[in-house]
Coordinates of C-alpha atoms in Angstrom, one line a residue:
M1 CA 5.3 55.2 -8.7
S2 CA 4.1 56.3 -12.1
W3 CA 4.0 54.1 -15.2
F4 CA 6.8 56.2 -16.8
E5 CA 9.0 55.7 -13.7
S6 CA 8.4 51.9 -13.8
F7 CA 9.3 51.8 -17.5
I8 CA 12.6 53.6 -16.9
L9 CA 13.5 51.6 -13.8
G10 CA 12.6 48.3 -15.5
L11 CA 14.8 49.3 -18.5
V12 CA 17.7 50.2 -16.1
Q13 CA 17.2 46.8 -14.3
G14 CA 17.3 44.8 -17.5
L15 CA 20.3 46.7 -18.9
T16 CA 22.4 46.5 -15.8
E17 CA 21.6 43.2 -14.0
F18 CA 24.0 41.1 -16.0
L19 CA 26.7 43.6 -16.6
P20 CA 29.4 44.0 -13.9
I21 CA 28.2 47.5 -13.0
S22 CA 25.5 46.9 -10.3
S23 CA 21.8 47.0 -11.1
S24 CA 20.9 47.9 -7.5
A25 CA 23.2 50.9 -7.6
H26 CA 21.8 52.1 -10.9
L27 CA 18.2 51.8 -9.8
R28 CA 19.2 53.9 -6.7
L29 CA 21.1 56.5 -8.7
T30 CA 18.4 56.7 -11.4
A31 CA 15.8 57.6 -8.7
A32 CA 18.2 60.1 -7.0
F33 CA 19.1 61.9 -10.3
A34 CA 15.5 62.0 -11.5
G35 CA 14.2 63.3 -8.1
W36 CA 12.0 60.2 -7.6
N37 CA 11.6 58.2 -4.5
D38 CA 14.1 55.4 -4.0
P39 CA 12.3 52.3 -5.5
G40 CA 13.7 50.4 -2.5
P41 CA 15.0 46.8 -2.1
A42 CA 11.6 45.2 -2.5
F43 CA 11.1 46.8 -6.0
T44 CA 14.7 45.7 -6.9
A45 CA 14.1 42.1 -5.7
I46 CA 10.8 41.7 -7.5
T47 CA 12.0 43.2 -10.8
Q48 CA 15.1 40.9 -10.6
I49 CA 12.6 38.0 -10.9
G50 CA 12.1 39.2 -14.5
T51 CA 15.8 39.2 -15.3
E52 CA 16.2 35.7 -13.7
L53 CA 13.4 34.4 -15.9
A54 CA 15.5 35.6 -18.8
V55 CA 18.4 33.5 -17.3
L56 CA 16.1 30.4 -17.0
I57 CA 15.1 30.7 -20.7
Y58 CA 18.6 31.5 -22.1
F59 CA 20.3 28.7 -20.1
R60 CA 17.2 26.4 -20.2
K61 CA 19.1 23.5 -21.7
D62 CA 21.9 23.7 -19.1
I63 CA 19.5 24.2 -16.2
A64 CA 17.2 21.3 -17.3
R65 CA 20.3 19.0 -17.6
I66 CA 21.6 20.0 -14.2
V67 CA 18.3 19.7 -12.4
S68 CA 17.6 16.3 -14.0
A69 CA 21.1 14.9 -13.2
W70 CA 20.9 16.3 -9.6
F71 CA 17.5 14.6 -8.9
R72 CA 18.8 11.3 -10.4
S73 CA 21.9 11.5 -8.2
L74 CA 19.6 11.5 -5.1
F75 CA 18.4 8.0 -5.8
N76 CA 21.1 6.5 -8.1
K77 CA 24.7 6.3 -7.0
E78 CA 26.0 6.0 -10.5
W79 CA 24.8 9.6 -11.2
R80 CA 26.7 11.1 -8.3
G81 CA 29.9 11.4 -10.3
D82 CA 28.2 13.1 -13.2
H83 CA 29.4 16.7 -13.8
D84 CA 25.8 18.1 -14.1
A85 CA 24.7 16.4 -10.8
Q86 CA 27.8 17.9 -9.1
M87 CA 26.9 21.3 -10.5
G88 CA 23.5 21.0 -8.9
W89 CA 25.2 20.5 -5.5
L90 CA 27.7 23.3 -6.2
V91 CA 25.0 25.8 -7.0
I92 CA 23.3 24.8 -3.7
V93 CA 26.6 25.2 -1.7
G94 CA 27.3 28.5 -3.5
S95 CA 23.9 29.9 -2.5
I96 CA 24.4 29.4 1.2
P97 CA 26.4 32.5 1.9
I98 CA 24.0 35.0 0.3
G99 CA 21.0 33.2 2.0
V100 CA 22.6 33.5 5.5
L101 CA 23.9 37.1 5.1
G102 CA 20.7 38.2 3.3
L103 CA 18.6 37.4 6.3
T104 CA 21.2 38.5 8.8
L105 CA 21.8 41.9 7.2
Q106 CA 18.2 42.7 6.1
D107 CA 17.9 45.9 8.1
A108 CA 21.3 47.2 6.8
I109 CA 20.4 46.3 3.2
E110 CA 17.2 48.3 3.5
G111 CA 18.9 51.3 5.3
P112 CA 22.6 52.2 5.6
F113 CA 23.7 50.2 2.6
R114 CA 21.7 52.5 0.3
D115 CA 23.9 55.6 1.3
L116 CA 25.2 57.0 -2.0
R117 CA 28.7 57.5 -0.4
L118 CA 28.9 53.7 0.2
I119 CA 27.7 53.1 -3.3
A120 CA 30.3 55.4 -4.8
T121 CA 33.0 53.6 -2.8
T122 CA 31.9 50.1 -3.9
L123 CA 31.7 51.2 -7.5
V124 CA 35.3 52.4 -7.4
V125 CA 36.8 49.6 -5.3
M126 CA 35.1 46.7 -7.1
G127 CA 36.0 48.4 -10.4
I128 CA 39.7 48.2 -9.4
V129 CA 39.3 44.6 -8.4
L130 CA 37.6 43.7 -11.6
G131 CA 40.3 45.5 -13.6
Y132 CA 43.1 43.6 -11.8
A133 CA 41.3 40.3 -12.3
D134 CA 40.7 41.0 -16.0
R135 CA 44.4 42.0 -16.6
R136 CA 45.5 38.8 -14.8
A137 CA 43.3 36.7 -17.0
A138 CA 44.5 38.4 -20.1
R139 CA 48.1 37.7 -19.2
D140 CA 47.3 34.0 -18.7
E141 CA 45.5 33.8 -22.0
T142 CA 48.0 35.6 -24.2
G143 CA 51.2 35.0 -22.3
G144 CA 53.8 37.6 -23.3
K145 CA 57.3 38.2 -24.5
H146 CA 58.8 36.2 -21.7
R147 CA 55.8 34.1 -20.7
V148 CA 53.8 31.3 -22.2
A149 CA 50.0 31.2 -22.3
K150 CA 48.5 29.6 -19.2
Q151 CA 45.5 27.3 -19.5
R152 CA 42.6 28.6 -17.4
K153 CA 40.1 26.4 -15.7
S154 CA 36.7 25.4 -17.1
L155 CA 33.5 24.6 -15.1
Q156 CA 34.5 20.9 -15.4
E157 CA 37.1 21.7 -12.8
L158 CA 34.8 23.5 -10.3
S159 CA 35.3 22.2 -6.8
V160 CA 33.3 22.6 -3.6
R161 CA 35.9 25.1 -2.3
D162 CA 35.7 27.2 -5.4
G163 CA 31.9 27.0 -5.5
L164 CA 31.8 28.3 -1.9
I165 CA 34.2 31.2 -2.8
F166 CA 32.0 32.1 -5.7
G167 CA 29.0 32.1 -3.3
I168 CA 30.9 34.4 -0.9
C169 CA 31.6 36.8 -3.8
Q170 CA 28.0 36.8 -4.8
A171 CA 27.0 37.6 -1.2
M172 CA 29.1 40.8 -1.4
A173 CA 26.5 42.1 -3.9
L174 CA 24.1 42.6 -1.0
V175 CA 25.8 46.0 -0.9
P176 CA 24.6 48.2 -3.8
G177 CA 27.4 49.1 -6.1
V178 CA 29.3 45.8 -5.8
S179 CA 27.4 44.0 -8.6
R180 CA 26.5 40.3 -8.4
S181 CA 28.1 39.5 -11.7
G182 CA 31.0 41.8 -11.1
A183 CA 31.9 40.2 -7.8
T184 CA 31.4 36.6 -8.9
I185 CA 33.2 37.0 -12.2
S186 CA 36.1 38.8 -10.5
G187 CA 36.3 35.9 -8.0
G188 CA 36.2 33.4 -10.8
L189 CA 39.0 35.1 -12.8
L190 CA 41.2 35.4 -9.7
M191 CA 40.7 31.7 -9.0
G192 CA 41.9 31.0 -12.6
Y193 CA 38.7 30.3 -14.5
T194 CA 38.0 31.5 -18.0
R195 CA 35.8 34.6 -18.5
E196 CA 33.0 32.4 -20.0
A197 CA 33.2 29.9 -17.2
A198 CA 33.1 32.6 -14.5
A199 CA 30.2 34.4 -16.2
R200 CA 28.2 31.2 -16.8
Y201 CA 28.5 30.0 -13.2
S202 CA 27.7 33.5 -12.0
F203 CA 24.4 33.5 -13.9
L204 CA 23.5 30.0 -12.8
L205 CA 24.4 30.7 -9.2
A206 CA 22.2 33.8 -9.2
V207 CA 19.0 31.9 -10.1
P208 CA 18.1 30.4 -6.7
A209 CA 19.3 33.4 -4.7
V210 CA 17.4 36.0 -6.8
L211 CA 14.2 33.9 -7.0
A212 CA 14.2 33.2 -3.3
S213 CA 14.8 36.9 -2.6
G214 CA 12.0 37.9 -4.9
V215 CA 9.5 35.5 -3.3
F216 CA 10.5 36.7 0.1
E217 CA 9.9 40.3 -0.9
L218 CA 6.7 39.4 -2.6
K219 CA 5.4 38.1 0.8
D220 CA 6.4 41.3 2.6
A221 CA 5.3 43.6 -0.3
S222 CA 1.8 42.1 -0.3
Q223 CA 1.3 43.5 3.2
G224 CA 2.6 47.0 2.4
H225 CA 1.9 49.7 -0.1
T226 CA 3.6 48.3 -3.3
A227 CA 2.3 49.7 -6.6
W228 CA 1.7 46.3 -8.1
G229 CA 0.8 47.5 -11.6
P230 CA 3.9 49.5 -12.3
T231 CA 6.1 47.0 -10.4
L232 CA 4.9 44.1 -12.6
F233 CA 5.2 46.3 -15.7
A234 CA 8.8 47.0 -14.7
T235 CA 9.4 43.3 -14.2
V236 CA 8.3 42.5 -17.7
I237 CA 10.5 45.2 -19.2
A238 CA 13.4 43.9 -17.2
F239 CA 12.8 40.4 -18.6
V240 CA 12.7 41.5 -22.2
V241 CA 15.7 43.8 -22.0
G242 CA 17.6 41.4 -19.7
Y243 CA 17.3 38.5 -22.2
A244 CA 18.9 40.6 -25.0
V245 CA 21.7 41.7 -22.7
I246 CA 22.6 38.1 -21.7
A247 CA 22.8 37.1 -25.4
W248 CA 25.1 40.1 -26.1
F249 CA 27.2 39.8 -23.0
M250 CA 28.0 36.1 -23.5
K251 CA 29.3 36.8 -27.0
F252 CA 31.1 39.9 -25.8
I253 CA 33.2 38.2 -23.1
S254 CA 34.4 35.5 -25.4
T255 CA 36.6 38.0 -27.2
K256 CA 36.6 41.2 -25.3
S257 CA 38.1 42.6 -22.1
F258 CA 36.1 43.9 -19.1
M259 CA 38.0 47.2 -19.1
P260 CA 35.2 49.3 -20.5
F261 CA 33.1 48.3 -17.5
V262 CA 36.1 49.0 -15.2
I263 CA 36.5 52.5 -16.5
Y264 CA 32.8 53.2 -16.4
R265 CA 32.5 52.1 -12.7
I266 CA 35.5 54.1 -11.6
L267 CA 34.4 57.3 -13.4
L268 CA 30.8 56.9 -12.1
G269 CA 32.0 56.4 -8.6
L270 CA 34.3 59.4 -8.7
A271 CA 31.6 61.6 -10.3
L272 CA 29.2 60.6 -7.5
F273 CA 31.8 61.5 -4.9
A274 CA 32.3 64.9 -6.5
L275 CA 28.5 65.6 -6.7
I276 CA 28.1 64.7 -3.0
A277 CA 31.2 66.7 -2.0
F278 CA 29.9 69.9 -3.8
D279 CA 26.4 69.4 -2.4
V280 CA 24.9 68.9 -5.8
L281 CA 23.5 65.6 -4.6
S282 CA 22.7 64.5 -1.1
A283 CA 24.1 61.1 0.1
H284 CA 20.5 60.3 1.2
A285 CA 18.8 61.7 -1.9
A286 CA 15.4 60.0 -2.6
E287 CA 16.0 57.7 0.3
S288 CA 12.4 57.0 1.2
A289 CA 11.2 54.0 -0.6
G290 CA 8.4 54.7 -3.1

């Protein structure tokens, strides 16, 4: 992998990790369209460490409060009813599905799941799901001619059941094209949470999963042929760009709809189907990991 490739891929990772459009799909597609080798799941997992560091810094006050309350609750019963302590447990519970499925489906993640036809399908299908969830949330928030506005749930109302459902939604992102934030936000909106609450929990839930995946891939990559210089450079780029995207996205969702992302996902998926159907692009283009 060249330094130019690592710069572009790090930029793509930072731009797409927190938007509901799938960073893993965009890394795969960028390589395919540019005629580069597929950067592979190891590159994706390692560069995601950069974007998760951006999450740790952006939400540092929330995370510090949650971690502190959670540790105190281990030794002091009075803290076990605290919302932040409960959030710590809910993040752990929500991380179980992706941990189990990530290990179980590792071979599929590194092989069949990277087929561009599957990516096109997940882009379209999850785009439709996100669009439906967004419209449903909009109806609740604004009401209508014959409806009154409905109060949506905040993170204060997050239960173990809902936390586990969030986690199952996050695990769906093991398939490129689904999108970690897209799946978890869609799940949250369908369960009745506000856009901000769904996005905030989505980002917090991603931290242990992504960091664990990155460390796991670091161990394997150290025994392979990973181009460490370019990979670390891409990780730094992803961190800087990712931080800016989080700040923008959290402001965007407070007043705007997800429909621009829905339209983008569907159009990209359909275009990908067309390119494959007319033999402009192979479903296995650039499939060998670089």
